[in-house]
């Protein structure tokens, strides 16, 4: 059978290799490494909050706003940087954004007070958001269509590895030295990933130097299903991050865990997240909406379970923390890859906007958690907030499933053959 030669890259695996899951381009692994180094900074504050609050002379809820500051930068930066760098070679954009991220962390490590640190969190997040959008689009462009979900899951896996390795390591470093040492470590690790990016990413970013325009990508995003997917993304990520953001004080103040045990439980959360990514990466291609509905339903139940058992058996709380990571991340590959299926002609902006949607949840959820803590409801209240957000996301996923079924019926009615069109919509 004659094979299409469009967009063939000698370093890219063929369809057979992709089906077997035997290979991915080195560049995809490098992108995962870069997400790991930067993602460590995104989440490590959950283990640094007590020490940062003491050092900076602020309350823990105020220190928690540094998480929201980072998320605000992500929300603004993802679409803004995607548009600003759309005409750049992707390798240039990726390297430049990492350089800004490193500079932000160097200044943050030297910050004399809360205000300067707050600004550096926003600036670093702007760069990281732009990197996320370009990185996911690059990974998708580097592999055949059958491997796109796996490529996205692998890049997103860098973020989960950050929760398994980076966040606990940052917590240990902070406890043994200071939170500033954790910032220096992130800057150094990101410098290593920058060098790897410059070496491994193809000059054309996997696109064959095809021209891209803002107008064309905006046209490609004019789909209601896409924006429903963004709403589900915000609810899904907000549901897990609101509990994770305050997990350290939740475990120590509510469940009685010693401070030395916090890094191990954070790593257990990350291990659950990695297992969730593996499962979600396998189910996202053929059952994207089903993965979302089941994962979000489970996340709502697990979050409520954490709130109800916080003061009872520590072993149960630790087990539920593992399950929280699993349910929180099993939806990630579907959330990340489905938007490219819904809007294939807007690869850069659609991924960047999805990153912004993740961080709408990442911004608002810790703020809601901080409000409930400040109102005197304690750290268990953040788990109830997570349960509510997950339930709303589950409703959105069920709505998406209904729209998907309606689309299949319309396609079948419009085609005499019926089944041929149904196949087109099978993986939407």
XYZ file of C-alpha atoms in Angstrom:
428
model
C 0.000 0.000 0.000
C 1.344 3.417 -0.893
C 2.147 5.537 2.170
C 1.495 9.264 2.201
C 4.698 11.267 2.299
C 3.119 14.416 3.706
C 5.008 15.836 6.718
C 7.294 12.773 6.967
C 10.225 13.338 9.306
C 13.099 10.818 9.271
C 13.254 10.891 13.071
C 9.527 10.392 13.456
C 8.184 6.909 14.180
C 5.952 5.320 11.610
C 2.341 4.293 12.254
C 3.335 0.740 13.163
C 5.772 1.952 15.776
C 3.137 4.289 17.161
C 0.533 1.559 17.490
C 3.003 -0.575 19.356
C 3.949 2.355 21.598
C 7.593 1.397 21.053
C 9.069 4.828 20.269
C 8.552 8.524 20.599
C 10.839 11.187 19.153
C 13.545 12.321 21.576
C 12.091 15.824 21.351
C 8.870 14.699 23.074
C 10.863 13.384 26.044
C 12.814 16.639 26.187
C 9.560 18.595 26.274
C 8.404 16.362 29.144
C 11.672 17.145 30.970
C 11.098 20.877 30.515
C 7.549 20.578 31.847
C 8.949 18.614 34.803
C 11.449 21.313 35.770
C 9.003 24.189 35.394
C 6.036 22.244 36.741
C 7.952 21.606 39.951
C 7.748 25.337 40.586
C 4.043 25.394 39.784
C 3.208 22.904 42.539
C 6.081 22.956 45.027
C 4.604 25.828 47.039
C 2.097 23.362 48.526
C 5.006 21.942 50.543
C 6.719 25.306 51.155
C 3.782 27.359 52.440
C 4.467 27.092 56.212
C 8.141 28.070 55.863
C 7.413 30.829 53.331
C 4.678 32.274 55.535
C 7.045 32.433 58.531
C 9.936 33.900 56.536
C 7.828 36.523 54.750
C 5.702 37.419 57.782
C 2.342 36.566 56.206
C -0.452 34.094 56.952
C -0.654 30.708 55.236
C -3.750 31.766 53.203
C -1.804 34.873 52.057
C 1.173 32.688 51.142
C -1.307 30.480 49.280
C -2.118 33.471 47.085
C 1.351 33.011 45.559
C -0.094 29.843 44.010
C -2.957 31.910 42.616
C -0.474 34.537 41.381
C 1.299 31.871 39.363
C -2.024 30.631 38.033
C -3.096 34.162 37.055
C 0.082 34.489 35.029
C -0.710 31.170 33.365
C -4.254 32.255 32.475
C -3.079 35.510 30.906
C 0.156 34.210 29.487
C -1.046 31.108 27.663
C -3.116 32.777 24.905
C -1.085 36.002 24.963
C 2.267 34.274 24.480
C 0.763 31.861 21.951
C -0.288 34.796 19.782
C 2.968 36.704 20.364
C 5.145 33.740 19.352
C 2.921 32.306 16.627
C 5.225 33.448 13.824
C 8.403 32.390 15.660
C 10.181 29.104 15.006
C 8.970 26.847 17.790
C 12.466 26.013 19.012
C 13.227 29.719 19.377
C 10.003 30.290 21.296
C 10.613 27.339 23.632
C 14.196 28.368 24.454
C 13.321 32.038 24.932
C 10.409 31.310 27.257
C 12.538 29.015 29.402
C 15.167 31.757 29.708
C 12.558 34.185 31.050
C 11.334 31.516 33.479
C 14.868 31.010 34.817
C 15.362 34.750 35.284
C 12.092 34.958 37.222
C 13.238 32.261 39.635
C 16.640 33.825 40.195
C 14.969 37.114 41.142
C 12.409 35.193 43.242
C 15.145 33.425 45.173
C 16.671 36.840 45.982
C 13.338 38.556 46.680
C 13.485 40.762 49.818
C 9.761 40.474 50.524
C 6.303 39.231 49.585
C 5.509 41.874 46.924
C 8.610 41.191 44.805
C 8.091 37.448 45.084
C 4.458 37.859 44.005
C 5.543 39.710 40.842
C 8.189 37.094 39.995
C 5.566 34.360 40.312
C 3.377 36.120 37.745
C 6.286 36.714 35.339
C 7.529 33.134 35.630
C 4.015 31.862 35.032
C 3.646 33.995 31.900
C 6.723 32.313 30.438
C 5.701 28.834 31.598
C 2.216 29.266 30.134
C 3.618 30.228 26.775
C 5.973 27.261 26.939
C 3.104 24.859 27.721
C 1.078 25.990 24.712
C 3.994 25.766 22.285
C 5.271 22.497 23.794
C 1.971 20.628 23.452
C 1.466 21.897 19.902
C 5.027 20.834 19.046
C 4.556 17.361 20.525
C 1.312 16.890 18.574
C 3.034 18.022 15.362
C 5.941 15.614 15.848
C 3.911 12.385 15.813
C 1.281 10.744 13.579
C -2.388 11.193 14.470
C -2.669 7.776 16.131
C 0.021 8.736 18.641
C -1.138 12.250 19.538
C -2.877 11.276 22.791
C 0.191 9.322 23.895
C 2.489 12.217 23.040
C 0.319 14.658 24.996
C 0.143 12.212 27.921
C 3.938 11.892 27.882
C 4.482 15.656 27.938
C 1.850 16.032 30.674
C 3.602 13.189 32.481
C 6.457 15.610 33.121
C 4.082 17.571 35.321
C 3.060 14.447 37.219
C 6.719 13.542 37.720
C 7.095 17.010 39.182
C 4.550 16.092 41.853
C 6.215 12.700 42.477
C 9.862 13.848 42.523
C 10.145 17.607 42.249
C 7.589 18.716 44.843
C 8.759 16.330 47.607
C 12.395 17.172 46.813
C 11.588 20.877 47.047
C 9.855 20.283 50.371
C 12.861 18.395 51.768
C 15.228 21.087 50.476
C 13.085 23.791 52.054
C 12.965 21.981 55.401
C 16.719 21.360 55.435
C 17.741 24.776 54.104
C 15.089 27.304 53.062
C 12.380 27.825 50.480
C 14.839 30.001 48.548
C 17.065 26.960 47.973
C 14.130 25.272 46.247
C 13.827 28.250 43.881
C 17.561 28.069 43.057
C 17.213 24.349 42.346
C 14.322 24.933 39.927
C 16.320 27.620 38.086
C 19.309 25.274 37.716
C 17.204 22.313 36.549
C 15.399 24.498 34.013
C 18.748 25.677 32.628
C 19.610 22.017 31.929
C 16.274 21.484 30.159
C 16.833 24.669 28.128
C 20.097 23.247 26.770
C 18.362 19.961 25.929
C 15.555 21.833 24.169
C 18.002 23.767 22.012
C 19.659 20.486 21.017
C 16.670 18.181 20.471
C 13.784 20.238 19.066
C 13.745 20.344 15.233
C 14.160 23.786 13.738
C 10.681 23.607 12.188
C 9.013 22.277 15.332
C 7.634 19.278 13.446
C 5.396 21.352 11.221
C 7.341 21.368 7.998
C 7.555 25.174 8.288
C 3.870 25.555 7.451
C 2.769 29.200 7.932
C 0.445 29.893 10.852
C -1.754 32.948 11.370
C -3.772 34.258 14.296
C -6.833 34.753 12.102
C -6.838 31.165 10.850
C -6.411 29.777 14.354
C -9.187 31.987 15.737
C -11.520 30.717 13.021
C -10.626 27.176 13.974
C -11.641 27.798 17.587
C -15.206 28.893 16.827
C -16.783 25.639 18.042
C -19.176 25.442 21.040
C -17.992 21.936 22.006
C -14.466 23.292 22.345
C -15.497 25.920 24.874
C -17.495 23.379 26.849
C -14.304 21.320 26.975
C -12.437 24.337 28.366
C -15.063 24.712 31.109
C -14.694 21.029 32.025
C -10.916 21.509 32.140
C -11.230 24.412 34.593
C -13.553 22.468 36.905
C -11.492 19.275 36.689
C -8.137 20.834 37.530
C -9.587 23.204 40.106
C -11.156 20.225 41.865
C -7.820 18.530 42.492
C -5.579 21.579 42.936
C -7.712 23.155 45.677
C -7.034 20.197 47.978
C -3.447 19.705 46.819
C -2.574 23.369 47.403
C -3.308 23.050 51.118
C -2.414 19.381 51.480
C 0.587 19.970 53.777
C -1.346 21.886 56.478
C -4.366 19.609 55.895
C -2.256 16.575 56.777
C -0.434 18.131 59.718
C -3.185 20.244 61.317
C -6.254 18.116 60.590
C -4.944 14.544 60.348
C -2.026 14.719 62.775
C 0.747 13.732 60.355
C 4.238 14.789 61.424
C 5.940 17.404 59.273
C 8.609 14.906 58.237
C 5.991 12.658 56.684
C 4.595 15.319 54.355
C 7.105 14.788 51.464
C 6.315 11.047 51.413
C 2.560 11.653 51.204
C 3.082 14.286 48.490
C 5.093 11.697 46.552
C 2.279 9.174 47.066
C -0.168 11.695 45.607
C 2.169 12.050 42.626
C 2.414 8.264 42.223
C -1.365 8.127 42.061
C -1.264 10.897 39.482
C 1.226 8.977 37.346
C -0.954 5.863 37.467
C -3.921 8.011 36.525
C -2.005 9.426 33.553
C -1.103 5.931 32.365
C -4.717 4.784 32.576
C -6.051 7.996 31.058
C -3.510 7.871 28.234
C -4.869 4.452 27.257
C -8.552 5.411 27.409
C -8.468 8.988 26.080
C -8.144 8.083 22.398
C -11.284 5.948 22.186
C -13.327 6.950 25.252
C -12.422 10.583 25.944
C -15.759 11.792 27.300
C -16.345 8.591 29.258
C -12.923 8.986 30.880
C -13.853 12.524 31.900
C -17.218 11.572 33.371
C -15.927 8.591 35.360
C -12.777 10.374 36.530
C -14.619 13.484 37.701
C -17.309 11.455 39.443
C -14.618 9.505 41.293
C -12.791 12.739 42.160
C -15.949 14.182 43.744
C -16.446 11.069 45.896
C -12.780 10.874 46.955
C -12.629 14.581 47.864
C -15.746 14.237 50.003
C -14.191 11.155 51.600
C -11.098 13.139 52.560
C -13.217 15.803 54.227
C -15.228 13.219 56.154
C -12.264 11.136 57.348
C -9.714 13.908 58.017
C -9.957 13.504 61.785
C -10.293 9.741 61.942
C -7.735 7.210 60.688
C -4.517 8.614 59.199
C -4.009 5.488 57.070
C -7.377 6.097 55.387
C -6.483 9.738 54.710
C -3.161 8.714 53.160
C -4.884 6.104 50.984
C -7.444 8.654 49.833
C -4.611 11.071 49.010
C -3.187 8.459 46.638
C -6.629 8.005 45.053
C -7.008 11.792 44.815
C -3.909 11.899 42.623
C -5.170 9.003 40.496
C -8.641 10.458 39.911
C -7.268 13.971 39.527
C -4.913 13.030 36.702
C -6.762 10.220 34.905
C -8.721 12.911 33.041
C -5.612 14.864 32.018
C -4.803 13.117 28.694
C -8.432 13.415 27.575
C -8.572 17.083 28.581
C -5.290 17.817 26.801
C -5.777 15.828 23.580
C -9.516 16.219 22.988
C -9.235 19.930 22.199
C -6.907 19.137 19.272
C -9.549 16.741 17.932
C -12.273 19.358 18.291
C -10.194 22.087 16.600
C -7.442 20.471 14.514
C -6.858 23.624 12.457
C -5.844 25.741 15.480
C -3.023 23.676 17.010
C -1.153 26.428 18.845
C -3.937 28.656 20.139
C -6.240 25.780 21.075
C -3.568 24.202 23.266
C -2.604 27.532 24.803
C -6.217 28.333 25.645
C -6.581 24.896 27.211
C -3.561 25.721 29.376
C -5.337 28.919 30.383
C -8.444 26.893 31.237
C -6.388 24.619 33.494
C -5.176 27.684 35.293
C -8.558 29.317 35.625
C -9.199 26.375 37.915
C -5.708 26.726 39.375
C -6.401 30.407 40.117
C -9.921 30.343 41.466
C -9.833 27.076 43.395
C -7.000 27.993 45.839
C -8.660 31.387 46.294
C -11.949 29.662 47.179
C -10.046 27.360 49.508
C -8.361 30.325 51.161
C -11.721 32.016 51.661
C -13.230 28.979 53.369
C -10.159 28.617 55.594
C -10.243 32.320 56.421
C -13.939 32.032 57.289
C -13.024 29.559 60.012
C -14.086 26.291 58.380
C -10.624 24.756 58.628
C -8.530 22.888 56.103
C -11.150 20.168 55.617
C -13.264 22.763 53.821
C -10.929 22.750 50.818
C -11.773 19.107 50.166
C -15.474 20.004 50.122
C -14.719 22.771 47.606
C -12.903 20.175 45.492
C -15.868 17.793 45.670
C -18.230 20.524 44.460
C -16.000 21.547 41.555
C -15.570 17.918 40.483
C -19.336 17.422 40.523
C -19.795 20.467 38.255
C -17.129 19.112 35.900
C -18.882 15.740 35.814
C -22.137 17.459 34.797
C -20.223 19.193 32.001
C -18.782 15.874 30.803
C -22.250 14.299 30.721
C -23.478 17.277 28.711
C -20.561 16.823 26.290
C -21.505 13.138 25.937
C -25.056 14.136 25.058
C -23.839 16.599 22.410
C -21.523 13.927 21.035
C -24.379 11.437 20.661
C -26.498 14.100 18.960
C -23.648 14.784 16.529
C -23.388 11.105 15.656
C -27.124 10.876 15.019
C -27.073 13.951 12.776
C -24.139 12.553 10.820
C -25.844 9.197 10.440
C -29.074 10.829 9.259
C -27.162 12.934 6.721
C -25.411 9.904 5.188
C -27.055 7.049 3.315
C -24.262 4.773 4.537
C -24.586 5.992 8.140
C -21.826 3.956 9.657
C -19.086 5.629 7.657
C -19.884 8.996 9.170
C -20.259 7.525 12.612
C -16.633 6.437 12.437
C -15.602 10.030 11.795
C -17.150 11.133 15.098
C -16.154 8.034 17.055
C -13.158 9.602 18.793
C -14.450 13.168 19.207
